[in-house]
Structures are given as C-alpha cells and as structure tokens.
mmCIF file of C-alpha atoms and ligand atoms in Angstrom:
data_model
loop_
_atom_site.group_PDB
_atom_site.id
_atom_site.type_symbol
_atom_site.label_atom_id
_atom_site.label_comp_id
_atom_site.label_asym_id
_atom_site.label_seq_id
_atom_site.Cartn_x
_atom_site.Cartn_y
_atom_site.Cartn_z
ATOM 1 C CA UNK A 1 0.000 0.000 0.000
ATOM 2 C CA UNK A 2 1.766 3.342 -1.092
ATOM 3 C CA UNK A 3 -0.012 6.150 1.296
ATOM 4 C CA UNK A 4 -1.185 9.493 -0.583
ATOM 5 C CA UNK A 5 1.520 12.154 -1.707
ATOM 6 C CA UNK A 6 0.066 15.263 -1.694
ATOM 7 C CA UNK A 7 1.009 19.607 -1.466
ATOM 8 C CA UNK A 8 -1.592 21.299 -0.415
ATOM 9 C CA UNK A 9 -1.605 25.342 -0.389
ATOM 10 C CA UNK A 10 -4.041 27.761 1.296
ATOM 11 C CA UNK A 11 -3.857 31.275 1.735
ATOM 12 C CA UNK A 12 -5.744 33.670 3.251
ATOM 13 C CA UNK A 13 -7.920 36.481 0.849
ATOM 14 C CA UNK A 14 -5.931 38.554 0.512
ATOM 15 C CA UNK A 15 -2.645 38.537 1.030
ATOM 16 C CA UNK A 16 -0.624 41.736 2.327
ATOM 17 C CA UNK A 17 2.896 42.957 0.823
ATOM 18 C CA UNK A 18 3.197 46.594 2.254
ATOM 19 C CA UNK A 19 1.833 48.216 4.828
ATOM 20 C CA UNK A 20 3.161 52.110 5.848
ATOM 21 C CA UNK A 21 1.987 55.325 8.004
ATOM 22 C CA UNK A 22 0.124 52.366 9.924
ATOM 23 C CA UNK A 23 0.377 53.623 13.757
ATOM 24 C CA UNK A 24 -0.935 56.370 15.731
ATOM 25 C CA UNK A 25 0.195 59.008 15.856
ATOM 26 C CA UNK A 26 2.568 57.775 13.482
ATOM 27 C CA UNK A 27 6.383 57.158 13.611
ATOM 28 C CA UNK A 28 6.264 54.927 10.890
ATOM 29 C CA UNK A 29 4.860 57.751 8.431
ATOM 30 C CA UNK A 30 7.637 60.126 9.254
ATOM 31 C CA UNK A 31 10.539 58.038 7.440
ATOM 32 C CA UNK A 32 8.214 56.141 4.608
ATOM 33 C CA UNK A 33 10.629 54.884 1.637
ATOM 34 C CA UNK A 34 7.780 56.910 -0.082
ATOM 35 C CA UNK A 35 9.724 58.994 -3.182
ATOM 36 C CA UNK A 36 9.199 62.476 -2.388
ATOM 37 C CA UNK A 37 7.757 61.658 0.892
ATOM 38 C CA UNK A 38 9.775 62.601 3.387
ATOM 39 C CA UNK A 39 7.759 64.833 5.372
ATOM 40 C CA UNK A 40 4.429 64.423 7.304
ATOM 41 C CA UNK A 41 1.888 66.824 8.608
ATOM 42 C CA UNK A 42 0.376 66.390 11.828
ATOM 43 C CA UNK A 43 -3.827 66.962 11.993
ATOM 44 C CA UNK A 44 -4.909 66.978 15.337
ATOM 45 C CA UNK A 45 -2.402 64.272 16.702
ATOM 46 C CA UNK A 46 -2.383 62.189 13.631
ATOM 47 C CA UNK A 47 0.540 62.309 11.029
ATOM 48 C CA UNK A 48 0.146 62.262 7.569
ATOM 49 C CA UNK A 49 2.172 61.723 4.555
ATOM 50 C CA UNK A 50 2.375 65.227 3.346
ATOM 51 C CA UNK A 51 1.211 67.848 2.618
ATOM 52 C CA UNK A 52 1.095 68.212 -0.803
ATOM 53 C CA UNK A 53 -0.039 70.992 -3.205
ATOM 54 C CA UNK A 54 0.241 72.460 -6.518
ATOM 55 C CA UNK A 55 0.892 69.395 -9.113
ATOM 56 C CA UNK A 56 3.324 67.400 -6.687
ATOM 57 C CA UNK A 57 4.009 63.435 -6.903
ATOM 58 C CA UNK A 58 4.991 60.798 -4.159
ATOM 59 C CA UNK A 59 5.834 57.768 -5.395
ATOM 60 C CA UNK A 60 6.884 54.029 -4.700
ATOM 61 C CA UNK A 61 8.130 51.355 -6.355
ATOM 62 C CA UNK A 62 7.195 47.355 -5.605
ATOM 63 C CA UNK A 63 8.251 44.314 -6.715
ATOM 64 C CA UNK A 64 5.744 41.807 -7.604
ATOM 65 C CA UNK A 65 5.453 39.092 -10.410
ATOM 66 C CA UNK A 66 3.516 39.674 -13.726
ATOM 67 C CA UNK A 67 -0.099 39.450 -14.160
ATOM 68 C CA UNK A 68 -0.956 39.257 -10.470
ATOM 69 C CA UNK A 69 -4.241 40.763 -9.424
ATOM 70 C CA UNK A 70 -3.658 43.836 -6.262
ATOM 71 C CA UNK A 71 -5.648 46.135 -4.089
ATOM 72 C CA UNK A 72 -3.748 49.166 -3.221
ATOM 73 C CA UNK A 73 -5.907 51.346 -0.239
ATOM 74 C CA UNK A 74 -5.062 54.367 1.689
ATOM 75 C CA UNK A 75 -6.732 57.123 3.742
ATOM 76 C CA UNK A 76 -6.951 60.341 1.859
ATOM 77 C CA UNK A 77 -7.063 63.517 3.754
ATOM 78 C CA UNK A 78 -8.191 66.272 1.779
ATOM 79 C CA UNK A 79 -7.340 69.451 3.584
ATOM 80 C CA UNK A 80 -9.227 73.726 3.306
ATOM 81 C CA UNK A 81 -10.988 74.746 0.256
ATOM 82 C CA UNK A 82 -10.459 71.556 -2.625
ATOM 83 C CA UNK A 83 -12.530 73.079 -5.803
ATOM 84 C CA UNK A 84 -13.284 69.915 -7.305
ATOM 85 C CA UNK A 85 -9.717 68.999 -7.934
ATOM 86 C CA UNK A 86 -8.100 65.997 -7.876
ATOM 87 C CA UNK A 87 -5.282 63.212 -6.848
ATOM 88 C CA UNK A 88 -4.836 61.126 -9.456
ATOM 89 C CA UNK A 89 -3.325 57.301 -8.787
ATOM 90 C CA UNK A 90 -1.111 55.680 -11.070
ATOM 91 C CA UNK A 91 0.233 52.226 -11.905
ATOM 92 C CA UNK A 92 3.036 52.823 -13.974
ATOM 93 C CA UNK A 93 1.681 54.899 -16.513
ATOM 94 C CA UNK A 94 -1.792 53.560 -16.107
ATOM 95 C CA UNK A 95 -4.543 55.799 -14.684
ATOM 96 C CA UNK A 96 -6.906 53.527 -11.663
ATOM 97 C CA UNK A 97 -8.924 56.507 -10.562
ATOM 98 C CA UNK A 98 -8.847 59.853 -9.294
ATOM 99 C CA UNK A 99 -10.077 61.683 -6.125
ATOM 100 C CA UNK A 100 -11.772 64.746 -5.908
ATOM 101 C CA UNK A 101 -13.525 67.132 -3.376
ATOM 102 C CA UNK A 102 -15.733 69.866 -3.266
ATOM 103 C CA UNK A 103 -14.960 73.531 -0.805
ATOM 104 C CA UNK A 104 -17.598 72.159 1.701
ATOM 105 C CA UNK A 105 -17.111 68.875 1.940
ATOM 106 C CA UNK A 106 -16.378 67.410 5.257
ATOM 107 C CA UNK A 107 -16.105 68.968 8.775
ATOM 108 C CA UNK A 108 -13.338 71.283 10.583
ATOM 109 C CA UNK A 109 -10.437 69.241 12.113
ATOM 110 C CA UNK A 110 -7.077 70.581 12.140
ATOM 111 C CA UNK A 111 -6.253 73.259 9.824
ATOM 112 C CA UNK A 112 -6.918 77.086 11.259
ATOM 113 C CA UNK A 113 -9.208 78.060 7.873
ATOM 114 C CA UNK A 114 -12.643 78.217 7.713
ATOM 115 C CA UNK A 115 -12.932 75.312 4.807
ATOM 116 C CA UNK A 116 -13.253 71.422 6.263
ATOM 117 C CA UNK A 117 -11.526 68.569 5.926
ATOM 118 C CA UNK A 118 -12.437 65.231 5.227
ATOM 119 C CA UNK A 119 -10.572 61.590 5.846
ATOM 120 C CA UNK A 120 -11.617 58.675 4.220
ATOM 121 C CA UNK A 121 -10.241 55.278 2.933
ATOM 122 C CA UNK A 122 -9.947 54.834 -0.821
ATOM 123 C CA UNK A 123 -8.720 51.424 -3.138
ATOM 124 C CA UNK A 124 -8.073 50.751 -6.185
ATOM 125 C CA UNK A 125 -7.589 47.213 -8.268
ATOM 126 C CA UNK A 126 -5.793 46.404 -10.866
ATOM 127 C CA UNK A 127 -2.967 43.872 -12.222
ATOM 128 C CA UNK A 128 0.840 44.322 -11.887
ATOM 129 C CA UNK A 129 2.547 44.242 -15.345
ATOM 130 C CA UNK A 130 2.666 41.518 -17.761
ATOM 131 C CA UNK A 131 6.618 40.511 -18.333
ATOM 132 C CA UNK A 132 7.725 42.601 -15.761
ATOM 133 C CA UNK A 133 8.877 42.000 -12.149
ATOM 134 C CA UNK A 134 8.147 45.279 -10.675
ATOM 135 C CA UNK A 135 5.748 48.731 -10.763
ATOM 136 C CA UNK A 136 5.765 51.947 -9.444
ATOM 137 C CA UNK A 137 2.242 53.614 -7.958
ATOM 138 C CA UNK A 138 2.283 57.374 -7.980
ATOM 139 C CA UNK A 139 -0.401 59.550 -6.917
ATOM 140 C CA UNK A 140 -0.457 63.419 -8.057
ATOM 141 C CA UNK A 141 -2.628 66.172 -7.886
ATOM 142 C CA UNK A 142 -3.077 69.348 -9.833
ATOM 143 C CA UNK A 143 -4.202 71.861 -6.957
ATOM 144 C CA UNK A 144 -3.443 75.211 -6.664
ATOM 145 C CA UNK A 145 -2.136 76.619 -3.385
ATOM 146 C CA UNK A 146 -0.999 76.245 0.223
ATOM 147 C CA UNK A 147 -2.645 78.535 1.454
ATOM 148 C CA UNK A 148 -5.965 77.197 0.189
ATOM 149 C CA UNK A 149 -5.688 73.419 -0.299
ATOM 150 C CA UNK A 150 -3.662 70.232 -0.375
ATOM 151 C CA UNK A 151 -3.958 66.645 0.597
ATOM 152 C CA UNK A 152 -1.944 63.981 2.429
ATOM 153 C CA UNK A 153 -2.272 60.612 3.066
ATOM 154 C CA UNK A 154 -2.091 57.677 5.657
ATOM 155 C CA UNK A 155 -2.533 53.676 6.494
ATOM 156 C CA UNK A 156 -1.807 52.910 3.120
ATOM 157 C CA UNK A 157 -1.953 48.995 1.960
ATOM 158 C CA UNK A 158 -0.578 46.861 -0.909
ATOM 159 C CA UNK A 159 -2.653 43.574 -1.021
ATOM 160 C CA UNK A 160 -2.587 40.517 -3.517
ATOM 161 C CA UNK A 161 -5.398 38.703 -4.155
ATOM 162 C CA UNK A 162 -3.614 35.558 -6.238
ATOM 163 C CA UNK A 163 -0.471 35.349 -5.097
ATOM 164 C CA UNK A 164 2.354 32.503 -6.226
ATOM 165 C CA UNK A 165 4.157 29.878 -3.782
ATOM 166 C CA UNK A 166 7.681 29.119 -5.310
ATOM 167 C CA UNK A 167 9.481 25.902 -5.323
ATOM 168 C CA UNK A 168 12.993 24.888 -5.835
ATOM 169 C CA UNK A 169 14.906 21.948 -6.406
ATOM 170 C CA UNK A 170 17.433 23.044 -4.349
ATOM 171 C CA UNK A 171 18.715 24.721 -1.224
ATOM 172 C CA UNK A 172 17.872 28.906 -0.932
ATOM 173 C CA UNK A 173 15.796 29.201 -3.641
ATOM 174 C CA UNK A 174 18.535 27.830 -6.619
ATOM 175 C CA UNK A 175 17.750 25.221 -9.471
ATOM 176 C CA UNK A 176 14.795 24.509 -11.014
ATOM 177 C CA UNK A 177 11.582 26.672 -10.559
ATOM 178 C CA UNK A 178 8.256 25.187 -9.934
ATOM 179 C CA UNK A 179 5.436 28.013 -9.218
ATOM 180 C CA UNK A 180 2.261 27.337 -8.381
ATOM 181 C CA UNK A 181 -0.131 30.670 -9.050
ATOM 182 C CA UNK A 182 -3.308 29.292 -8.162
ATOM 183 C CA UNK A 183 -4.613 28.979 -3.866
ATOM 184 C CA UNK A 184 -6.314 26.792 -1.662
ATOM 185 C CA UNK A 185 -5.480 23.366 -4.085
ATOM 186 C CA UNK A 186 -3.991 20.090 -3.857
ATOM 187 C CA UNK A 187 -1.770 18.433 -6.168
ATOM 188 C CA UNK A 188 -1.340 15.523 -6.258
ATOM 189 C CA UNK A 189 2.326 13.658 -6.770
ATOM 190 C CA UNK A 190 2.395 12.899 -10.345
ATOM 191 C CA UNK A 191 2.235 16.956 -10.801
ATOM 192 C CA UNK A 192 5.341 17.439 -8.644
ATOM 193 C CA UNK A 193 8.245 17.767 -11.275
ATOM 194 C CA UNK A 194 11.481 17.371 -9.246
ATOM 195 C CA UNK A 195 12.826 16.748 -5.487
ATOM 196 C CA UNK A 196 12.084 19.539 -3.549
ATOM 197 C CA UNK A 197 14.581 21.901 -1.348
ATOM 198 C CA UNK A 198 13.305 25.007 -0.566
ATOM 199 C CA UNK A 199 10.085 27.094 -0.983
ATOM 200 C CA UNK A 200 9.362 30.921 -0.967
ATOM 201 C CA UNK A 201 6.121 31.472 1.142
ATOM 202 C CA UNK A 202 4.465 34.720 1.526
ATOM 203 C CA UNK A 203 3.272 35.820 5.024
ATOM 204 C CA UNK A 204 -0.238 34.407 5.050
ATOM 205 C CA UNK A 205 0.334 31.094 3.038
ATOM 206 C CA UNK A 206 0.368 27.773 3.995
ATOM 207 C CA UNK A 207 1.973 24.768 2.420
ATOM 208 C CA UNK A 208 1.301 21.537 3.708
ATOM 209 C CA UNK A 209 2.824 18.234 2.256
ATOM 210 C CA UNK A 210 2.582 14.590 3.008
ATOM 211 C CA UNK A 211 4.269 11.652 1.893
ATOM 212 C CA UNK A 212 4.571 8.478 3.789
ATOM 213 C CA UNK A 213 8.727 8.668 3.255
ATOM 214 C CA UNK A 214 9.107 11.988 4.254
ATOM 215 C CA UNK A 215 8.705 13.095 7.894
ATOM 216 C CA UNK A 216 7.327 9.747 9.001
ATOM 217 C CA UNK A 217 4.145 10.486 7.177
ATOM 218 C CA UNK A 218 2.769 12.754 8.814
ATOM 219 C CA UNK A 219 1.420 15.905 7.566
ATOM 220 C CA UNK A 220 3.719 18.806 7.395
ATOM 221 C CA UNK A 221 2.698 22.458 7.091
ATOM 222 C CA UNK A 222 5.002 25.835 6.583
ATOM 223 C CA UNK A 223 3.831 29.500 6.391
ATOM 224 C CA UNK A 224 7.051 31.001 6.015
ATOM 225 C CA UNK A 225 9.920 30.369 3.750
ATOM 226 C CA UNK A 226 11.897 26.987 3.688
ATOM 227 C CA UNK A 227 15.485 27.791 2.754
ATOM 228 C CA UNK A 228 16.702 23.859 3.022
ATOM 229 C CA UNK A 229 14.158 20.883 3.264
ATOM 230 C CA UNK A 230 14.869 17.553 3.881
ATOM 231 C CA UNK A 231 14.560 15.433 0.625
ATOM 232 C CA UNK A 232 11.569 15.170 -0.500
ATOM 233 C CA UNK A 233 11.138 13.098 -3.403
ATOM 234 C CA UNK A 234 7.797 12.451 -4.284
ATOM 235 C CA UNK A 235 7.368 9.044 -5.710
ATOM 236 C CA UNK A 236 6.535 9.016 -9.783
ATOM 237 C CA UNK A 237 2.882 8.550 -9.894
ATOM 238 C CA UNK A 238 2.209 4.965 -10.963
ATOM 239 C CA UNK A 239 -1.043 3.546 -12.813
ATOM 240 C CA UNK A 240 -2.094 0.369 -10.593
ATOM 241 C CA UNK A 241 -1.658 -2.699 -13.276
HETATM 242 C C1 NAG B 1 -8.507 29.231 1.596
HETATM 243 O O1 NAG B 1 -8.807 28.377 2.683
HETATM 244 C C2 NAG B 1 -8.673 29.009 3.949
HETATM 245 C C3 NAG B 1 -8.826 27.944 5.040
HETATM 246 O O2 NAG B 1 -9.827 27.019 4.733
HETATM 247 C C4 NAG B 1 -9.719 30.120 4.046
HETATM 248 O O3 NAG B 1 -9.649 30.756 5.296
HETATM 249 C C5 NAG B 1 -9.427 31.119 2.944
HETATM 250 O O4 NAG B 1 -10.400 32.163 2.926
HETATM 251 C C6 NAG B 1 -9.417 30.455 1.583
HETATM 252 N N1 NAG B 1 -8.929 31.400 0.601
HETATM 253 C C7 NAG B 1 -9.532 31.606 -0.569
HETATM 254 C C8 NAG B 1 -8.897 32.602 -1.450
HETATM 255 O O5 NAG B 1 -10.536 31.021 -0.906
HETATM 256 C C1 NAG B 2 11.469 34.721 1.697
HETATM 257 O O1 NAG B 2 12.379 34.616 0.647
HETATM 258 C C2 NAG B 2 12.276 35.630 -0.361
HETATM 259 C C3 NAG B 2 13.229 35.283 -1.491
HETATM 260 O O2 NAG B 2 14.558 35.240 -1.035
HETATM 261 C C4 NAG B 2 12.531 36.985 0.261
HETATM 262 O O3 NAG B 2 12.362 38.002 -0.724
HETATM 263 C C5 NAG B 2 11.568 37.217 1.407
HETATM 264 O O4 NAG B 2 11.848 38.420 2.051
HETATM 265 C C6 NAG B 2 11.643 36.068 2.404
HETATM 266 N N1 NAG B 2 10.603 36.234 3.403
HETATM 267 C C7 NAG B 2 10.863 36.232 4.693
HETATM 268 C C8 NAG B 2 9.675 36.439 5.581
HETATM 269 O O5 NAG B 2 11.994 36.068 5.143
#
C-alpha cells in the first residue's frame, strides 16, 4: 500500500505585501521609503504623509510578479478649500482613478481656515505588469495653493489577491523553478516535477505536504519560507496494473 503524496496550499484572501503610516500618531509615516515623501503633517495628533499641493508626486516602487491581481488602499485627507480637484493614482503609466472634493465637503479638524476637511479610505484594483517584475504607484494632484488646499495621506496597503508559492529543487531558492499561481489546491504527486529543497512562502500562506517517506508520514505544514528541506522526493505517480 503506497499512502497518498500530496502539497496542499491555502492562503488567506488577501494577502498583504506593504503596509506604511500604519500607527498612531505615526512614527512609521515620518521616514516612509515613499519617493518624495519625506515629510508628514500632523492633523490633530495624527501624522500624515504630506502635505502636498500644486501638481506634486509621491511615489513608490514594488516588486511583484507579472499578471498578479492587487488592491492598493489608503486614507486620503483632503485638507481647506479643494474646488473639485483631484489626486490622481497611477500604476506605472496607467490611470486607476482619481479623487476629488468639493470647498464644503467634510467637517473642521485641524487646519486654522474656515474650509473642512475630510478623511476617508480609498482602493483601487488592478494587475501588476505583464513581463515585468516590478511597478511603481504614484499619486499626483493638480491643486493650486498652500494657502488654500492640499492633501496627504495615511494607512496605506498593498494587497494581492492571487499570489504565487515558489518551489525549488534546491537549497535557498537555486535550481529549477516550480510556481504554483493558483490557492487553496492540492496536487497531487504525479504533478510534482522534481525533489524539492526550498520554498518561498508569503506571510499568510500555507503549504502543507505529506508523503509516507518523508517526515514519518505525517502531515507537514510551513507558512514562512523553507530555505533547506529535507529530501523530498515524491514518488513518480504509478497507474495500478
Ligand atoms: C482558503 O482556505 C482558507 C482555510 O480554509 C480560508 O480561510 C481562505 O479564505 C481560503 N482562501 C480563498 C482565497 O478562498
Ligand atoms: C522569503 O524569501 C524571499 C526570497 O529570497 C525573500 O524576498 C523574502 O523576504 C523572504 N521572506 C521572509 C519572511 O523572510
């Protein structure tokens, strides 16, 4: 009797791969790897990226394989007298929406004018490049003044929705590549192509294997990366004569 070989993967919907300007009031938004964003402005005891005004751009580069699907989110704040302007949000070149505001919109907070301001969580999907391993988001506005209006921004989140486990056939993520794009599966041993040594697992995966001549047969599961696995060489999947 030859027990059931099997990798199973689950994940949890969705996945996160950056997080910034997440804490109160907000050390982590002061020093942001945010292009351009190096400085924060603080509305009644809560920093935000910014502020910006009169056609500026912060940017950010990720990397992330082709063709996956994302949700980037953030909290706009949209600060004084905003005309029906707007910040526009940018993959790469690509436009995912745009942000605008009328003069009485929202309710007085922080800034000393008579205008209000308003706070409130925005996302936008869309799909990281096709034959490229990285993308840039940029978000711009085309405002007018200081004095009269500008925006910042805050708890801003880069989340995948199908994200890829990696394996290896050997030690540290070296040899052959076997990537598996699609979640919550099982496949079954005659899919497995070579030994495996290590696997690349995003926070919030889970790979489980079982073979009966690998770990005693029992069920093993991983949520973070494997940099050197013991050998684990599914058997070749065999018709019963
Ligand atoms: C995958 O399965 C896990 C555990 O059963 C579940 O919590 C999760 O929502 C599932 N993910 C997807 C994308 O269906
Ligand atoms: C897992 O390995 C990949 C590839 O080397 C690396 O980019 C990633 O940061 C690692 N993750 C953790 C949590 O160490």
């Amino acid at each position: 009797m030859v027990g059931v070989s099997f990798i199973k993967i689950l994940f949890m919907h969705p996945i996160l791969l950056y997080e910034g300007c997440k804490q109160h009031p907000g050390a982590d938004c002061i020093s942001n790897g945010w292009t351009n964003g190096n400085r924060v402005f603080d509305c009644a005891g809560t920093l935000y990226i910014g502020d910006y005004t009169g056609g500026q751009q912060v940017s950010k580069t990720f990397s992330c394989l082709p063709d996956r699907k994302l949700i980037f989110s953030f909290t706009i704040a949209k600060f004084d007298s905003w005309d029906w302007e707007f910040v526009s949000v940018y993959r790469d070149n690509l436009l995912l929406g745009q942000i605008s505001y009328g003069p009485y919109q929202g309710e007085q907070v922080c800034r000393l004018s008579y205008f209000p301001e308003i706070f409130e969580k925005k996302s936008f999907s869309f799909s990281s490049p096709i034959g490229k391993n990285s993308f840039q988001l940029l978000l711009e506005d085309n405002l007018q003044a200081h004095d009269e209006e500008s925006w910042g921004f805050r708890d801003i989140k880069l989340q995948i929705l199908n994200p890829c486990v990696d394996f290896y056939s050997e030690c540290n993520f070296q040899g052959d590549l076997w990537r598996i794009c699609a979640g919550n599966q099982t496949l079954f041993a005659k899919f497995v192509p070579f030994k495996i040594k290590s696997i690349n697992i995003l926070k919030g995966i889970r790979v489980q294997m079982k073979d009966n001549r690998f770990k005693g047969g029992n069920l093993q599961t991983y949520s973070s990366n494997q940099t050197c696995l013991d050998d684990f060489n599914f058997p070749k999947y065999q018709k019963e004569l």
